[in-house]
Coordinates of N, CA and C in Angstrom, one line a residue:
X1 N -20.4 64.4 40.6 CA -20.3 65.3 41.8 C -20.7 64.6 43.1
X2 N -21.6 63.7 43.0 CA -22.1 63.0 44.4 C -21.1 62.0 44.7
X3 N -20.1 61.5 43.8 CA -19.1 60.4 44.0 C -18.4 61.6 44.4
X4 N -17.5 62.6 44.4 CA -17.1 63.2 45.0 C -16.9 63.5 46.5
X5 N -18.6 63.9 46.6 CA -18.8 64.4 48.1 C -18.6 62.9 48.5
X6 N -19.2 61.7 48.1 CA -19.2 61.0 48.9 C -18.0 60.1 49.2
X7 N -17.0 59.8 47.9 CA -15.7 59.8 48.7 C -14.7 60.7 49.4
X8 N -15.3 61.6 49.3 CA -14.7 63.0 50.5 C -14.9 62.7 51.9
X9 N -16.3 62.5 51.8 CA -16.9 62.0 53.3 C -16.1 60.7 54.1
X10 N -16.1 59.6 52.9 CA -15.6 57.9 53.3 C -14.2 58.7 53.8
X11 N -13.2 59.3 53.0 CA -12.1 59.3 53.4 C -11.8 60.3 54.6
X12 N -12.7 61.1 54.8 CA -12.6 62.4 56.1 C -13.3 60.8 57.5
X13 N -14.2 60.8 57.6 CA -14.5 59.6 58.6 C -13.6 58.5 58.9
X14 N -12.8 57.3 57.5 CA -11.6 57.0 58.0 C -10.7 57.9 58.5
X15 N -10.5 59.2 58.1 CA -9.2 59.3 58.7 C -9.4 59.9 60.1
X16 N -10.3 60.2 60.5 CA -11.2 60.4 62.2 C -10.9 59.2 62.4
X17 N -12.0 57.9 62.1 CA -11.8 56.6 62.5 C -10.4 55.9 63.1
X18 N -9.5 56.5 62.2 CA -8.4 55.5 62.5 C -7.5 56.4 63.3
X19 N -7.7 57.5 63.5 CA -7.1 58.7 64.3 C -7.4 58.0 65.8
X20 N -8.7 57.9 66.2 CA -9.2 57.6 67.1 C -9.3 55.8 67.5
X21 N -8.6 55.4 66.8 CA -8.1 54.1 67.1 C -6.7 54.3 67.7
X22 N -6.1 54.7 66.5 CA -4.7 55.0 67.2 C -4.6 55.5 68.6
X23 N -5.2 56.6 68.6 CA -5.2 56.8 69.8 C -5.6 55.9 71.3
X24 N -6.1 54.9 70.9 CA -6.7 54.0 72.0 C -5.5 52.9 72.3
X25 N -4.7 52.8 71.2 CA -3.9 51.3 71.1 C -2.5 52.0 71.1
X26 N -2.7 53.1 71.9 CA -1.2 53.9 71.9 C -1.0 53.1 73.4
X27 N 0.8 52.9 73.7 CA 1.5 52.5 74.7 C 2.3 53.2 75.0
X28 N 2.6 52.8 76.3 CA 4.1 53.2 76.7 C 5.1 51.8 76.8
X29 N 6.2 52.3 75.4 CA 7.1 51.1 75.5 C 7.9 51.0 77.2
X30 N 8.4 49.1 76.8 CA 9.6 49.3 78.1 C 8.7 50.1 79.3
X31 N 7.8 49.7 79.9 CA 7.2 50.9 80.9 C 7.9 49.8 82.1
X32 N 8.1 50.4 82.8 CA 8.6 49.6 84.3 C 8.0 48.9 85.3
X33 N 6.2 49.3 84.5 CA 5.2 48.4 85.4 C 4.9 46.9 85.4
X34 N 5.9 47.0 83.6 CA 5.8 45.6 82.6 C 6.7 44.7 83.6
X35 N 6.2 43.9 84.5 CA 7.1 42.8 85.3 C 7.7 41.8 84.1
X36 N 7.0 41.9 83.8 CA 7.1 40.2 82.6 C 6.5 41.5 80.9
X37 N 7.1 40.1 80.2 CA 7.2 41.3 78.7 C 5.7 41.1 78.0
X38 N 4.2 39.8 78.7 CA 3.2 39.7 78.8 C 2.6 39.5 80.1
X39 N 1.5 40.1 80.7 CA 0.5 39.9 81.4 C 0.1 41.5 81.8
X40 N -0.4 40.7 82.9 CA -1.4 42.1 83.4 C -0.7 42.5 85.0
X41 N -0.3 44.0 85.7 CA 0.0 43.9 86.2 C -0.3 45.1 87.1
X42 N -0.3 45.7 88.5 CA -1.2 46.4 89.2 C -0.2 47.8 89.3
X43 N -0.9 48.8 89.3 CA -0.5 50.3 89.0 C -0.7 51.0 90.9
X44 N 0.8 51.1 90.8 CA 1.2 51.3 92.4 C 0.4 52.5 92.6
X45 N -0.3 52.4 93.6 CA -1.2 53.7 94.8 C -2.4 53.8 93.9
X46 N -2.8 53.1 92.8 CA -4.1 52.9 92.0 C -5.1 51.4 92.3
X47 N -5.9 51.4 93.2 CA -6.4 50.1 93.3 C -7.2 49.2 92.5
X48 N -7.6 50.2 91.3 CA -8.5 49.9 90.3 C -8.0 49.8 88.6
X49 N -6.9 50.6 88.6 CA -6.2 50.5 87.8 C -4.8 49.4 87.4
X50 N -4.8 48.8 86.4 CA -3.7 48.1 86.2 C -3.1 48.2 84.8
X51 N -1.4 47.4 84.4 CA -1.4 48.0 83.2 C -1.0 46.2 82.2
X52 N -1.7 46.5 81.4 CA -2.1 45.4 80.3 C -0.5 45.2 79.4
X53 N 0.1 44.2 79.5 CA 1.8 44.2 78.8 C 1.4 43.4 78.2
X54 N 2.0 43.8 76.6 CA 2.1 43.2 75.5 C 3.5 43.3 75.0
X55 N 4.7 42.6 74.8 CA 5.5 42.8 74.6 C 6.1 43.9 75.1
X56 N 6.3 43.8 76.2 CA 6.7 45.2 77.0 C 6.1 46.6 76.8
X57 N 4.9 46.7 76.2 CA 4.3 47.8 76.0 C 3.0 48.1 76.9
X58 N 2.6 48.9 77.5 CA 1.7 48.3 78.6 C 0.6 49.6 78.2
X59 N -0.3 49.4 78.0 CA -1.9 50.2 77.9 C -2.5 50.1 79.1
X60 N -3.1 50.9 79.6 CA -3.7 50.9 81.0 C -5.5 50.7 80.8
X61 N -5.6 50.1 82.0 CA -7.0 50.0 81.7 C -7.6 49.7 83.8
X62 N -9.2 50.4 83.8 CA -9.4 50.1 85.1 C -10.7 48.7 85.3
X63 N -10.7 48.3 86.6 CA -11.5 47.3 86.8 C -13.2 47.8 86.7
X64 N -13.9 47.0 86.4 CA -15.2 47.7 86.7 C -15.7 48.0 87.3
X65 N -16.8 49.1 88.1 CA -17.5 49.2 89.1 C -16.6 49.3 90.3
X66 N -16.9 48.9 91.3 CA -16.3 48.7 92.6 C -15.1 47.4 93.0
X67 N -15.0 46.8 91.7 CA -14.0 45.7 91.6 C -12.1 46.8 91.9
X68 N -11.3 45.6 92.7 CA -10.3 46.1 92.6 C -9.2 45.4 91.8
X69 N -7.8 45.9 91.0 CA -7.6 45.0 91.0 C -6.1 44.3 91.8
X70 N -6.6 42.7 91.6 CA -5.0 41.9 92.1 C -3.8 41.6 91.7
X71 N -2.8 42.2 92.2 CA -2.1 41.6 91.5 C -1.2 40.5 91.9
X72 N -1.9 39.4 93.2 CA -1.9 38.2 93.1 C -2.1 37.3 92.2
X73 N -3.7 37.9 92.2 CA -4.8 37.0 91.2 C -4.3 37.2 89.4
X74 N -3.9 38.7 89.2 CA -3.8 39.2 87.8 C -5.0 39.5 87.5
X75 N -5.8 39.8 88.2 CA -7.3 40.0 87.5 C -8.3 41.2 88.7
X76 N -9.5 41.5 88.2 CA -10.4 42.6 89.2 C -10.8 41.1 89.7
X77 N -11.2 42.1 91.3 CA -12.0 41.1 92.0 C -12.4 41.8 93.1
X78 N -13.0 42.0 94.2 CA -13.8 42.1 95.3 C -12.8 42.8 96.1
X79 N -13.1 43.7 97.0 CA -11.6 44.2 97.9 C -11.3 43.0 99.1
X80 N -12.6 42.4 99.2 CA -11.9 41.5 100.7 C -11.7 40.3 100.2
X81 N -11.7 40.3 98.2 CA -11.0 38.7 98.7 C -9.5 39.3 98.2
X82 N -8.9 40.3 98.6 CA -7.6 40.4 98.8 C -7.3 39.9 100.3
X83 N -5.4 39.6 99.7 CA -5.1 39.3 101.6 C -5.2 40.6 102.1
X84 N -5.4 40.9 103.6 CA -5.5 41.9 104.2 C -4.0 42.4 104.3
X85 N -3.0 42.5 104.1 CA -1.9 43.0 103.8 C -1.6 43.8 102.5
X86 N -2.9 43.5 101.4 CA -3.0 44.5 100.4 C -3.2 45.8 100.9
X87 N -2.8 47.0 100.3 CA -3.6 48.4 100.4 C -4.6 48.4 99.9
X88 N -5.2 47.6 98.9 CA -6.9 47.8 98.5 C -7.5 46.8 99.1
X89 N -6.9 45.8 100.2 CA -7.8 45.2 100.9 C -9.2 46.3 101.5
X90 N -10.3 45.4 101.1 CA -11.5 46.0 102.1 C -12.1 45.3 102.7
X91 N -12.5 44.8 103.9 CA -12.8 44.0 104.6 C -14.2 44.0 104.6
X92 N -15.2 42.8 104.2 CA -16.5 42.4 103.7 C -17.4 43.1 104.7
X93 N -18.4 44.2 104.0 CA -19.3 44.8 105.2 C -20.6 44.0 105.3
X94 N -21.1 43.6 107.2 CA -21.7 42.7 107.3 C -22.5 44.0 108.7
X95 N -23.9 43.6 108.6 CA -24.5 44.1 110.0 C -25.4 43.1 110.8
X96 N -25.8 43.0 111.3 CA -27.0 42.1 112.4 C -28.1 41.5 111.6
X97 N -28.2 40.6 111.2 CA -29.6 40.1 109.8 C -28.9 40.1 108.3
X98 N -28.0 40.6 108.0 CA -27.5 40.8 106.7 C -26.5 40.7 106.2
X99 N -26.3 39.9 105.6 CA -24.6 39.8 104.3 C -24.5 41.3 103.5
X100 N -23.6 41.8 102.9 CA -23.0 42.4 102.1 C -23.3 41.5 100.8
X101 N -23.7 42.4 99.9 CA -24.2 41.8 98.4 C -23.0 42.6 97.9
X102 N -22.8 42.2 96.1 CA -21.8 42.3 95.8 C -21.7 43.9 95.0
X103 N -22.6 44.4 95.7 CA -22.9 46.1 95.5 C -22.7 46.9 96.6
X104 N -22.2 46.0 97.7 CA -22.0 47.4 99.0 C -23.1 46.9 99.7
X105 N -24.3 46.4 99.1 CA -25.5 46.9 100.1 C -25.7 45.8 100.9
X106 N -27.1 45.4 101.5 CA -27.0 44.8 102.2 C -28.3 43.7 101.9
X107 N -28.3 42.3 102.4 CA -29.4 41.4 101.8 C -29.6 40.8 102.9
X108 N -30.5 40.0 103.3 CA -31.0 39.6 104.3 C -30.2 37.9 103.9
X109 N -30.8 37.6 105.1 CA -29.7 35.5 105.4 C -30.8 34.7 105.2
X110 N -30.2 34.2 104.1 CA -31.1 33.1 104.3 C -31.9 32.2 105.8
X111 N -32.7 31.7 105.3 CA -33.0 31.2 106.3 C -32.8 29.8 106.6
X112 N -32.4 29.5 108.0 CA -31.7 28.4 108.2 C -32.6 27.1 108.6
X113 N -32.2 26.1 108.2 CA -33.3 25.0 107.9 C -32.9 24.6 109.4
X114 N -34.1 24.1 109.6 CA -34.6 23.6 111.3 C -33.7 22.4 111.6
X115 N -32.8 22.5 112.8 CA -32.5 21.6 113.2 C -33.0 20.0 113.7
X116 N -32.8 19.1 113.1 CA -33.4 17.8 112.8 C -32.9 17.0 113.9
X117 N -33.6 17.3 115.0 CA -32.7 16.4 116.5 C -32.9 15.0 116.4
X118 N -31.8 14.5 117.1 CA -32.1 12.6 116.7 C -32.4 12.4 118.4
X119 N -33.3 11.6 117.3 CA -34.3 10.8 118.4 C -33.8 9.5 118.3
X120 N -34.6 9.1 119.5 CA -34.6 7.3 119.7 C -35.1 6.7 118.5
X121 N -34.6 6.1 117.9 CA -35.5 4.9 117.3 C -34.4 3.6 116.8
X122 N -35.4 3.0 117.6 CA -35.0 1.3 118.0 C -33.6 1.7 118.9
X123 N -33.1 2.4 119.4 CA -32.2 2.6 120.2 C -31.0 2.5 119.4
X124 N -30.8 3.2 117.9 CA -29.8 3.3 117.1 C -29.1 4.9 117.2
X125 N -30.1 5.3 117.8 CA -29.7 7.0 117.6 C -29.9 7.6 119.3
X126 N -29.5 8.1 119.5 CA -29.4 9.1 121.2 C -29.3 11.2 120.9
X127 N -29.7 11.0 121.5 CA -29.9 12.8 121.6 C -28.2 13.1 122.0
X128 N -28.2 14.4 121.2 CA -26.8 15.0 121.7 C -27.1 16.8 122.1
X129 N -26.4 16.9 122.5 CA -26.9 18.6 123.1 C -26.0 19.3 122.2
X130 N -24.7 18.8 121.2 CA -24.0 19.8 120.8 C -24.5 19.4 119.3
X131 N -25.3 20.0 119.3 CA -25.9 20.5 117.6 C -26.0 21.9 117.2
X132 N -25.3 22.1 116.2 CA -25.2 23.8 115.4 C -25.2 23.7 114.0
X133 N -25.8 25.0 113.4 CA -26.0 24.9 112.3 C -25.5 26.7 112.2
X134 N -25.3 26.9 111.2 CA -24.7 28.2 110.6 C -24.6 28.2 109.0
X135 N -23.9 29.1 108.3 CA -23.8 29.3 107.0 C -21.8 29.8 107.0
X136 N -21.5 28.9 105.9 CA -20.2 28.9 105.6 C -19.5 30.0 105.1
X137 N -18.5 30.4 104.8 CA -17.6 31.5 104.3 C -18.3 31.5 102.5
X138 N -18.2 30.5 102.4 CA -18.8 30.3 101.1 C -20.5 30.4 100.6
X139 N -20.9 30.6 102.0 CA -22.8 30.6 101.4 C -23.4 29.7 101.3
X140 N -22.4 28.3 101.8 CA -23.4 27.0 101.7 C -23.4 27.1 103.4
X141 N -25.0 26.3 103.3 CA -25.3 25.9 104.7 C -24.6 25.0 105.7
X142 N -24.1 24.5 106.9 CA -23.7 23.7 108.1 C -24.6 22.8 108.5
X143 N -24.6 21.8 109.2 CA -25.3 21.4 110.1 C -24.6 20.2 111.2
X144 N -24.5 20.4 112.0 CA -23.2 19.5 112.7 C -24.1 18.9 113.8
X145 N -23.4 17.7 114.2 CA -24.9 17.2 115.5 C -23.8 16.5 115.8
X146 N -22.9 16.5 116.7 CA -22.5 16.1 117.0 C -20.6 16.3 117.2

């Protein structure tokens, strides 16, 4: 009687189980989103959404978090490193003291290493007045003397 219930059980759970698989790995054949009959490809007026082509069958799926996605790149990524001629372009938020962290919010700048003036010595080096230092598009530091 207990082999009973309990192959009752196994076979009621697979057939949930694989019910709910199916359901996840259902497509839409031939869909018109499918550019190409594989890749990944962006879901018009949806900036987060894109649709996943497998032999012309495309399953949808969205980017994580606040990621958007490209369909330059074929992948999620940041809204401003879209070109600005995207519709999900967002253009990087920055205030007075602070970068934009990769959550919206805001983080304080590093601090920038002291300008290193050239001096005399043995009359190899001369002072220049156009020295600047800054931080790059990329977060590495500058320092220009000249």
């Amino acid at each position: 009687m207990a082999y009973v219930i309990l192959i009752s059980a196994l076979a009621l759970s697979l057939a949930f189980y694989s019910s709910s698989v199916e359901g996840a790995l259902t497509c839409e054949s031939n869909s018109p989103l499918c550019l190409e009959a594989r890749g990944q490809f962006a879901v018009p007026n949806e900036c987060r959404k894109f649709a996943n082509c497998w032999d012309s069958c495309a399953t949808f799926s969205s980017c994580p978090g606040t990621l958007v996605f490209s369909g330059d790149k074929n992948r999620c990524d940041f809204g401003w490193n879209l070109t600005p001629s995207d519709p999900c372009y967002k253009p990087m938020m920055a205030s007075a003291g602070g970068a934009a962290d990769n959550f919206g919010g805001f983080a304080p700048l590093p601090p920038l290493p002291p300008l290193n003036p050239l001096f005399q010595s043995q009359s190899q080096f001369a002072p220049t007045a156009s020295m600047s230092q800054g931080i790059n598009q990329d977060g590495t530091m500058f320092q220009n003397t000249g």
